[in-house]
PDB file of C-alpha atoms in Angstrom:
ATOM      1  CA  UNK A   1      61.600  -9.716  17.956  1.00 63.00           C
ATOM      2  CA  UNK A   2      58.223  -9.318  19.477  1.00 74.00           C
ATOM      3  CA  UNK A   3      55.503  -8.241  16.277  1.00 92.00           C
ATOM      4  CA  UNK A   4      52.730  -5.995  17.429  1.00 96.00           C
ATOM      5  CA  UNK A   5      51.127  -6.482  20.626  1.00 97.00           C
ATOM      6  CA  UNK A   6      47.863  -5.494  21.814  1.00 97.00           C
ATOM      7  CA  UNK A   7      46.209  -5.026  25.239  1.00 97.00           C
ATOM      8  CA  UNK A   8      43.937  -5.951  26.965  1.00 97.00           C
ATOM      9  CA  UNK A   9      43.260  -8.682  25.236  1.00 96.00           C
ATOM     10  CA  UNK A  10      39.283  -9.103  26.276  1.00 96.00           C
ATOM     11  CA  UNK A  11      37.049  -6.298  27.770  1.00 96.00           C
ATOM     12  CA  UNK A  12      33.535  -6.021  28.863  1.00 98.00           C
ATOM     13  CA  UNK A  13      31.860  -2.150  29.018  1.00 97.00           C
ATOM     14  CA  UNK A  14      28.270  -1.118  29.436  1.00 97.00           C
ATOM     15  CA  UNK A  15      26.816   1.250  27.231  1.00 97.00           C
ATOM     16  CA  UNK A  16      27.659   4.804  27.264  1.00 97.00           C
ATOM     17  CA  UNK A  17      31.022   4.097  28.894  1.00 98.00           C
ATOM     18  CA  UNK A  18      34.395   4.874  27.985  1.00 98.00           C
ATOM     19  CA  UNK A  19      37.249   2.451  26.775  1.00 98.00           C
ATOM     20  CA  UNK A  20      41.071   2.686  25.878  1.00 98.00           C
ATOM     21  CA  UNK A  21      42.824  -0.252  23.755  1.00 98.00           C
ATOM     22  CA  UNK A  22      46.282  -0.069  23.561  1.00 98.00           C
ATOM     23  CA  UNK A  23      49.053  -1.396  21.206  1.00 98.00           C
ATOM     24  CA  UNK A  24      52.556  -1.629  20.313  1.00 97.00           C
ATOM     25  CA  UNK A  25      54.193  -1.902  16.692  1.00 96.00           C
ATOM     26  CA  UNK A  26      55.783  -4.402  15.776  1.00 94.00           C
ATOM     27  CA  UNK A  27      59.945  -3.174  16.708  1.00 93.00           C
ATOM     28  CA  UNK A  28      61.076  -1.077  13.916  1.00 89.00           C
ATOM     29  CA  UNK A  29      57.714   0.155  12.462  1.00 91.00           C
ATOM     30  CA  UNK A  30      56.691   3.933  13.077  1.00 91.00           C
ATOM     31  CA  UNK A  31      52.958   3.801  11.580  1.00 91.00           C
ATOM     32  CA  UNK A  32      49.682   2.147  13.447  1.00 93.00           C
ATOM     33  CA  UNK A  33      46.473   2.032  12.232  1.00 93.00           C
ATOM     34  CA  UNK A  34      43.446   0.433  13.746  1.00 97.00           C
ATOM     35  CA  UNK A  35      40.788  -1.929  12.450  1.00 97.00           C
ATOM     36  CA  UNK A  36      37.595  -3.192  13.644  1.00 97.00           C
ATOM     37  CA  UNK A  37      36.322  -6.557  12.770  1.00 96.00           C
ATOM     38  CA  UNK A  38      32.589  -6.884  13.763  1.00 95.00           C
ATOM     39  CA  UNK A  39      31.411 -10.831  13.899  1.00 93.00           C
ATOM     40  CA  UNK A  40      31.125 -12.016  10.636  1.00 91.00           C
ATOM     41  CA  UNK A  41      32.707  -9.257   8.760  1.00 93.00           C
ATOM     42  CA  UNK A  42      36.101  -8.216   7.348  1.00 95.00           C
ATOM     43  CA  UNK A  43      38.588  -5.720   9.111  1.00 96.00           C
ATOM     44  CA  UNK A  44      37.103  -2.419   8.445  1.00 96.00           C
ATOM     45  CA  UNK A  45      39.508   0.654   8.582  1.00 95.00           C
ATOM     46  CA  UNK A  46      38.988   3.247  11.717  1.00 97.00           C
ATOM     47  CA  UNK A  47      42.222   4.979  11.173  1.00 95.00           C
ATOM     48  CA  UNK A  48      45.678   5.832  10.928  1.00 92.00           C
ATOM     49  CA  UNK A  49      49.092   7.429  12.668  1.00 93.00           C
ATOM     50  CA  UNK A  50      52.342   8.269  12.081  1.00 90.00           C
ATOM     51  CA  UNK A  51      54.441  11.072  13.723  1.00 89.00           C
ATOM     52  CA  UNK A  52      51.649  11.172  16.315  1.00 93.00           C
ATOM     53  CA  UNK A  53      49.048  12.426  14.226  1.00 93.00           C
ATOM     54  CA  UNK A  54      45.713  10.894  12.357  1.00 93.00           C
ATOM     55  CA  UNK A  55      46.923  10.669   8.194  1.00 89.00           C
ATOM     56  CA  UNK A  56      43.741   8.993   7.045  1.00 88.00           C
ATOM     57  CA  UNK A  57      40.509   8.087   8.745  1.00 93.00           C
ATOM     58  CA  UNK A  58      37.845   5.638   7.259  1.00 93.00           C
ATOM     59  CA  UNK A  59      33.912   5.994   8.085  1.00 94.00           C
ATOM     60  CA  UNK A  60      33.579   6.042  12.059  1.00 97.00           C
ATOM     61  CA  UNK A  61      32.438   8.818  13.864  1.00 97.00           C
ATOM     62  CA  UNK A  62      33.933  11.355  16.165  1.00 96.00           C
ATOM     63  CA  UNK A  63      33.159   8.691  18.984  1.00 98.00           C
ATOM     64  CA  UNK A  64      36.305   7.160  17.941  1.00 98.00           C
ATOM     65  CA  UNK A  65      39.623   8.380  18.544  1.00 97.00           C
ATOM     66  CA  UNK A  66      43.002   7.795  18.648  1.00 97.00           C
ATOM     67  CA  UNK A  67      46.821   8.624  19.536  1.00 97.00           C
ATOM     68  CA  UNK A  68      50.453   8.010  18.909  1.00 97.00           C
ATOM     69  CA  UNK A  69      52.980   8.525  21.099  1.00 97.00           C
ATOM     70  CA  UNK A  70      56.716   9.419  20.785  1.00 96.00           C
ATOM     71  CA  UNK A  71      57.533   5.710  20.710  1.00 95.00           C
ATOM     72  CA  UNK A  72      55.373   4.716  18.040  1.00 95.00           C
ATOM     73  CA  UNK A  73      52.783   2.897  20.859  1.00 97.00           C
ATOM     74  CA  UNK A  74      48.909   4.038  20.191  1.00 98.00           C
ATOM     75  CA  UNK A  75      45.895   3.937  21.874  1.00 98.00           C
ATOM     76  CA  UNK A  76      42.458   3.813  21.073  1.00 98.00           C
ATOM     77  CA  UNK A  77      39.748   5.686  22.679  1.00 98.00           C
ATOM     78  CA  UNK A  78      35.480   4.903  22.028  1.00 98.00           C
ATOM     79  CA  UNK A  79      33.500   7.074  23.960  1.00 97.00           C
ATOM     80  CA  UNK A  80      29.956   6.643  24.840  1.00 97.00           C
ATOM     81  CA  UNK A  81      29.786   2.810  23.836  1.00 98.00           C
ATOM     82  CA  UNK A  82      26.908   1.366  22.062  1.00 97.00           C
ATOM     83  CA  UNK A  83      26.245  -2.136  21.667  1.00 97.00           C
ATOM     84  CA  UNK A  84      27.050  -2.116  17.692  1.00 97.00           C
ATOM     85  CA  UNK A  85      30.899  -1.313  18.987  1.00 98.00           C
ATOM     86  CA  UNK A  86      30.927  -4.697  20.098  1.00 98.00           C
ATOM     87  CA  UNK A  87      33.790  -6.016  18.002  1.00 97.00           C
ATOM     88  CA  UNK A  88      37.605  -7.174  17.629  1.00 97.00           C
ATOM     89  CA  UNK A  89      39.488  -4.483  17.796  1.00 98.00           C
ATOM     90  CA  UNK A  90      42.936  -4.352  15.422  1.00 97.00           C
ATOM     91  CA  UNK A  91      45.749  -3.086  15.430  1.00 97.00           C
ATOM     92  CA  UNK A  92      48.224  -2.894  12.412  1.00 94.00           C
ATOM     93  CA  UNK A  93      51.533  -1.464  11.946  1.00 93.00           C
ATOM     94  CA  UNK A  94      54.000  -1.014   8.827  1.00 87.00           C
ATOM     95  CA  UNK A  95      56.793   1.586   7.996  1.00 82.00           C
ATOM     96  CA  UNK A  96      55.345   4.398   6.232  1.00 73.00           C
ATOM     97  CA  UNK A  97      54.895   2.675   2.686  1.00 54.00           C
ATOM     98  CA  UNK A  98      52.002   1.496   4.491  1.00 54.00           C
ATOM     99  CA  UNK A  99      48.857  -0.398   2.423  1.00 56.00           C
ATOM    100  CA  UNK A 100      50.775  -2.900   1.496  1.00 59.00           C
ATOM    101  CA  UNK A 101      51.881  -6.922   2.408  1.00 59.00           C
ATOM    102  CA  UNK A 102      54.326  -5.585   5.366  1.00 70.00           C
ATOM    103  CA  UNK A 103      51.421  -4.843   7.343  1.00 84.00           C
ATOM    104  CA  UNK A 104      51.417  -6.687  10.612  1.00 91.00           C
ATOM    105  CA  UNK A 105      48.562  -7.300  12.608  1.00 95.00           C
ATOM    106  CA  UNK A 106      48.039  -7.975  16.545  1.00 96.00           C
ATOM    107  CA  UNK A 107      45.399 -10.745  18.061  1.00 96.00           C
ATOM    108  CA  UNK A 108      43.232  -8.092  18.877  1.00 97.00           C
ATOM    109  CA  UNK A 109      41.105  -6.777  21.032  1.00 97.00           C
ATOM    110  CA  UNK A 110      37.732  -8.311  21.496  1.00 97.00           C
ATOM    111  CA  UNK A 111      35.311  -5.888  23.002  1.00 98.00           C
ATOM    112  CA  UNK A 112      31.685  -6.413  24.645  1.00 97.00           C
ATOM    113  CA  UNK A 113      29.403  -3.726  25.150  1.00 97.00           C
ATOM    114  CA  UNK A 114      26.751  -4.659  27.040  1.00 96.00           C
TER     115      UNK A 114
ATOM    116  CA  UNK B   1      27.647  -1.206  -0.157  1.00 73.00           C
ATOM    117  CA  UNK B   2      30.373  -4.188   0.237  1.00 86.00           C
ATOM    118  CA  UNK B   3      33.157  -3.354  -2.501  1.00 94.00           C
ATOM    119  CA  UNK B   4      34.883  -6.423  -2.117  1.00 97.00           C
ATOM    120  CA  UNK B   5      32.811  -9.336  -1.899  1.00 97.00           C
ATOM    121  CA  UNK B   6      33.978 -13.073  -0.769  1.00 97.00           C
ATOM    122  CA  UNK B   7      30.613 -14.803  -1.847  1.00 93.00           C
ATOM    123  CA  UNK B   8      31.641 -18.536  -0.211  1.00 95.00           C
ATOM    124  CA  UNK B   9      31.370 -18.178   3.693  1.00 96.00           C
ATOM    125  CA  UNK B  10      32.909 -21.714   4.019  1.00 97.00           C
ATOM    126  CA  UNK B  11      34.670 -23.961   1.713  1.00 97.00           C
ATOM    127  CA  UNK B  12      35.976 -27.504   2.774  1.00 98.00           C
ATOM    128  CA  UNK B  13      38.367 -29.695   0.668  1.00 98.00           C
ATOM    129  CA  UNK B  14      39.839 -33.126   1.198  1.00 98.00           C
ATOM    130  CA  UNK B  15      44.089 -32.990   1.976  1.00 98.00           C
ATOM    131  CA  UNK B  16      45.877 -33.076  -1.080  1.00 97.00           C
ATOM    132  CA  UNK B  17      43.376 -31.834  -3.643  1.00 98.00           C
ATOM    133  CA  UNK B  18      43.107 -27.735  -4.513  1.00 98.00           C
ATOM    134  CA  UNK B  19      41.477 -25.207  -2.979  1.00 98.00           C
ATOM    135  CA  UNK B  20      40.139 -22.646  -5.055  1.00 98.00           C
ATOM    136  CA  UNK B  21      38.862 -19.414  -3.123  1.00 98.00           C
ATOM    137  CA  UNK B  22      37.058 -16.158  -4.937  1.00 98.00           C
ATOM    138  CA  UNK B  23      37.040 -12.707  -4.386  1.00 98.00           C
ATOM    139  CA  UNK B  24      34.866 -10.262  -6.552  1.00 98.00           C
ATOM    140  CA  UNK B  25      35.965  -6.141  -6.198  1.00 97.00           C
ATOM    141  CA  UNK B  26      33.218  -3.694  -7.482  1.00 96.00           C
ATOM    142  CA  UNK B  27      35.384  -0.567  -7.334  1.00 93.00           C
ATOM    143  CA  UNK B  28      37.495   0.064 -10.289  1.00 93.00           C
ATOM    144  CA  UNK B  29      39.973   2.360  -8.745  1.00 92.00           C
ATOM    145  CA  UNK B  30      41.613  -0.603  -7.009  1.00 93.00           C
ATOM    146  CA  UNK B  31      44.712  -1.755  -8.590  1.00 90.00           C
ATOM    147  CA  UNK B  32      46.675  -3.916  -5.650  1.00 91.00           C
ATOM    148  CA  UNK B  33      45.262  -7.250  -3.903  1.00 93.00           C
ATOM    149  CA  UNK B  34      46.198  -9.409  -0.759  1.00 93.00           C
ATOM    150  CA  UNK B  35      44.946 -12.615   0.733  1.00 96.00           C
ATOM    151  CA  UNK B  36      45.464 -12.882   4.451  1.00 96.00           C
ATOM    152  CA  UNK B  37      45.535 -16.137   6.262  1.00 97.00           C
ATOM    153  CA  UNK B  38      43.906 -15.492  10.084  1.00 96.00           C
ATOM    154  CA  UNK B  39      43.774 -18.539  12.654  1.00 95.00           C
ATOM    155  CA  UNK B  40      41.534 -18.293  15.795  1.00 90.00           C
ATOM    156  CA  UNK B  41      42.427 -15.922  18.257  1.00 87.00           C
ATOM    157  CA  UNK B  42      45.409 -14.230  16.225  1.00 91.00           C
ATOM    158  CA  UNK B  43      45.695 -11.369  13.740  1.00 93.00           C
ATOM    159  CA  UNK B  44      45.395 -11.589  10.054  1.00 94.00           C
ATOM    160  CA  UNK B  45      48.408 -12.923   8.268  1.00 94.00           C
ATOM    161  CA  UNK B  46      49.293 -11.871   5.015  1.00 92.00           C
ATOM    162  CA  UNK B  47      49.615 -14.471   2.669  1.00 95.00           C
ATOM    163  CA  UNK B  48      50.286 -13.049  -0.922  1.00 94.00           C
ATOM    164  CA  UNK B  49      49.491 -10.127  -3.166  1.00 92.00           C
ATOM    165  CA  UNK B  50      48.925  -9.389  -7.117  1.00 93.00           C
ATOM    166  CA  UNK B  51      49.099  -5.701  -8.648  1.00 90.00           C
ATOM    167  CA  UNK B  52      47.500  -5.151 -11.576  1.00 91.00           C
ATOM    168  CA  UNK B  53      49.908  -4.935 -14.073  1.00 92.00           C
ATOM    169  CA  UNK B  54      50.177  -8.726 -13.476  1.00 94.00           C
ATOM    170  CA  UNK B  55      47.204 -11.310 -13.928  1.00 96.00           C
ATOM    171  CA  UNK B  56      48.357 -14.286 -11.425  1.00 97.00           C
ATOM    172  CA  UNK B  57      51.422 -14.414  -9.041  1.00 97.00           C
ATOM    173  CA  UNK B  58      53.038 -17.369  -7.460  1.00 97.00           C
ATOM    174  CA  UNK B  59      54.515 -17.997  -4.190  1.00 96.00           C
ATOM    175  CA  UNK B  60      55.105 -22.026  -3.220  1.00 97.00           C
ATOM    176  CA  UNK B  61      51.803 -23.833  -3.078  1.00 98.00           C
ATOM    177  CA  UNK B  62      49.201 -20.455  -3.262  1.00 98.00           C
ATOM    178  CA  UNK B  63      48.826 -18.710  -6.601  1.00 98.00           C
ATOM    179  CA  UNK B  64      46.764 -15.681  -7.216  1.00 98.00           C
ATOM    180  CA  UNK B  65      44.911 -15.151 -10.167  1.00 98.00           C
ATOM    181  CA  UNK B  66      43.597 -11.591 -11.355  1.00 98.00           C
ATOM    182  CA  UNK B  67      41.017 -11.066 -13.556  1.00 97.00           C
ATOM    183  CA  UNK B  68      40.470  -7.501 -14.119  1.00 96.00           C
ATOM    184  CA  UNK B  69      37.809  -6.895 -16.682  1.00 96.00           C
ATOM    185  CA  UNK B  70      35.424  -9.475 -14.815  1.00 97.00           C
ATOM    186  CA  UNK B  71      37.303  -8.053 -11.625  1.00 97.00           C
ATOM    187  CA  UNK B  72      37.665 -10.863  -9.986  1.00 98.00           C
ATOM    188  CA  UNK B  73      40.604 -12.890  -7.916  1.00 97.00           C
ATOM    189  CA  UNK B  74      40.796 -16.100  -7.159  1.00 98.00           C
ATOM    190  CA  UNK B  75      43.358 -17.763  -4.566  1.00 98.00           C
ATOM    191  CA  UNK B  76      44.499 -21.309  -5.306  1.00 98.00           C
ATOM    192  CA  UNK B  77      46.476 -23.742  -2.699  1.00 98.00           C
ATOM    193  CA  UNK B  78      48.024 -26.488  -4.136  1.00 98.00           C
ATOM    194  CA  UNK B  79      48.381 -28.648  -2.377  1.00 98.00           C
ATOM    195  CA  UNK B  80      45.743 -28.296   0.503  1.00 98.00           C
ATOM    196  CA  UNK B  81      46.791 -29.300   4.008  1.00 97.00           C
ATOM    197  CA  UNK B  82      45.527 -29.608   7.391  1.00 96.00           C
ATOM    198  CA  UNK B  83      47.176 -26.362   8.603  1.00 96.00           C
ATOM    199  CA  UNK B  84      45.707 -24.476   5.973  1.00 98.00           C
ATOM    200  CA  UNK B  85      42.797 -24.255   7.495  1.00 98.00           C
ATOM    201  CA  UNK B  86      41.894 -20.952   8.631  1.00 97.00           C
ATOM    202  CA  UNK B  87      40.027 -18.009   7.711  1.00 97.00           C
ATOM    203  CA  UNK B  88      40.887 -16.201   4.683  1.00 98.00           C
ATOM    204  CA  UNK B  89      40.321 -12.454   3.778  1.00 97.00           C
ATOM    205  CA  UNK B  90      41.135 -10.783   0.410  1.00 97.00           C
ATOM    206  CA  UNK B  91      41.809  -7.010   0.751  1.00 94.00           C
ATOM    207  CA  UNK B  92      42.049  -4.486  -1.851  1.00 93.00           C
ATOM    208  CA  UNK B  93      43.289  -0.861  -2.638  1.00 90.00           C
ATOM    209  CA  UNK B  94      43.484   1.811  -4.492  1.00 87.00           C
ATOM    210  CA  UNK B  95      46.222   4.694  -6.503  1.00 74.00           C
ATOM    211  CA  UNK B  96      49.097   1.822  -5.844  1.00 66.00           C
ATOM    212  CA  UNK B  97      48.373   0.464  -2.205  1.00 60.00           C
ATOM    213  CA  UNK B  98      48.215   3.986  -0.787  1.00 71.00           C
ATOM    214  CA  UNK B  99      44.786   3.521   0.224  1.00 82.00           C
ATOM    215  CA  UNK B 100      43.264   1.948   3.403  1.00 88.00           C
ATOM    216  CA  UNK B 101      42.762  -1.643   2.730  1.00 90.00           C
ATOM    217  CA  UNK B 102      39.067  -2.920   1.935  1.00 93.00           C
ATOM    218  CA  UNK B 103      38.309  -5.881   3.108  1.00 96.00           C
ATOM    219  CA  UNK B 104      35.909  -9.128   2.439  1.00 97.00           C
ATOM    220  CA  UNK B 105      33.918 -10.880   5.012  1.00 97.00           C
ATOM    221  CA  UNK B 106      35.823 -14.007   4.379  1.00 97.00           C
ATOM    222  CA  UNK B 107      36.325 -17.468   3.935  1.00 98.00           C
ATOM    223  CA  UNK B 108      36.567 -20.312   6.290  1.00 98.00           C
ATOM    224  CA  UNK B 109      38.524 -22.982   4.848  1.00 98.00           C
ATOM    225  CA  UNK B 110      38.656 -26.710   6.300  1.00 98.00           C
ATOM    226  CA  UNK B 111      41.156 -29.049   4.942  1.00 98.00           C
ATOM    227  CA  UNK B 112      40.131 -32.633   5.871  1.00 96.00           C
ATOM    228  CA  UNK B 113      42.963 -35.251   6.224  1.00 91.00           C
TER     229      UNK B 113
END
């Protein structure tokens, strides 16, 4: 049973570009939500999907955005990179009951912005 | 303004004897807590939780202990072994665990053989 999977698993942008992550749930789980882990610092809460639309949304601006599609799969989108969105980039997914231990987490993302 | 707060950035104990890592919350609307176990180059683990209706929960050798009116949590491994070492991360959230997870900057934790 593969858990959640994330892709690509390094990237290197330039500032003011554009960048898509991408991730799979774990099999069985219909809610993702996405994380970013800047160095030194705890997993900080972008936001949330289920049923292809944002449920909750922590305190990242506009630049950030996301989507769910039919198969529960999710991307994330950062436009106009700066080089404070240099980070690991998360991705977590759960059944609906969702802040609680059967969260599962992918390796990440690790982002540059240069 | 951090609201949970993992004051130890490192912490290293000798194989067999406890370690004993802290987490302090500052927001009192948080009444569920998990400690996540994350290696190098993988994604956080979850190791155990405590709600607050309870003040310590076991699960083999880590036990969590809640403290609510100092609001503090501490996470004990008894005993400590090599492949415990990793980075750990206690979480928190609100209104039952229906709230986005908070997390602490973490704790790296070396068990020496």
């Amino acid at each position: 049973d593969a858990g959640v999977t994330q892709s690509p698993t390094h990237l290197i942008k330039t500032r003011g570009q554009q960048v898509t992550l991408r991730c799979s749930p774990k099999s069985g789980h219909d809610t993702v939500s996405w994380y970013q882990q800047a160095l030194g610092q705890g997993p900080q809460f972008i936001f949330q999907y289920y049923e292809e639309e944002e449920r909750q949304r922590g305190n990242f601006p506009d630049r950030f955005s996301g989507h769910q599609f039919p198969n529960y799969s999710s991307e994330l989108n950062v436009n106009a990179l700066l080089l404070g969105d240099s980070a690991l980039y998360l991705c977590a997914s759960s059944l609906t009951d969702f802040y609680n231990e059967k969260l599962f987490f992918g390796s990440g993302t690790q982002l540059s912005v240069l | 303004d951090q609201q949970v707060k993992q004051n130890s950035p490192s912490l290293s104990v000798q194989e067999g004897r406890i370690s004993i890592l802290n987490c302090d919350y500052t927001n009192s609307m948080f009444d569920y807590f998990l400690w996540y176990k994350k290696y190098p180059a993988e994604g956080p683990t979850f190791l155990i939780s405590i709600s607050s209706i309870k003040d310590k929960n076991e699960d083999g050798r880590f036990t969590v202990f809640l403290n609510k009116s100092a609001k503090h949590l501490s996470l004990h491994i008894v005993p400590s072994q090599p492949g415990d070492s990793a980075v750990y991360f206690c979480a928190a959230s609100a209104f039952a665990g229906n709230t986005p997870l908070v997390f602490g900057k973490g704790t790296r934790l070396s068990v020496i053989a």
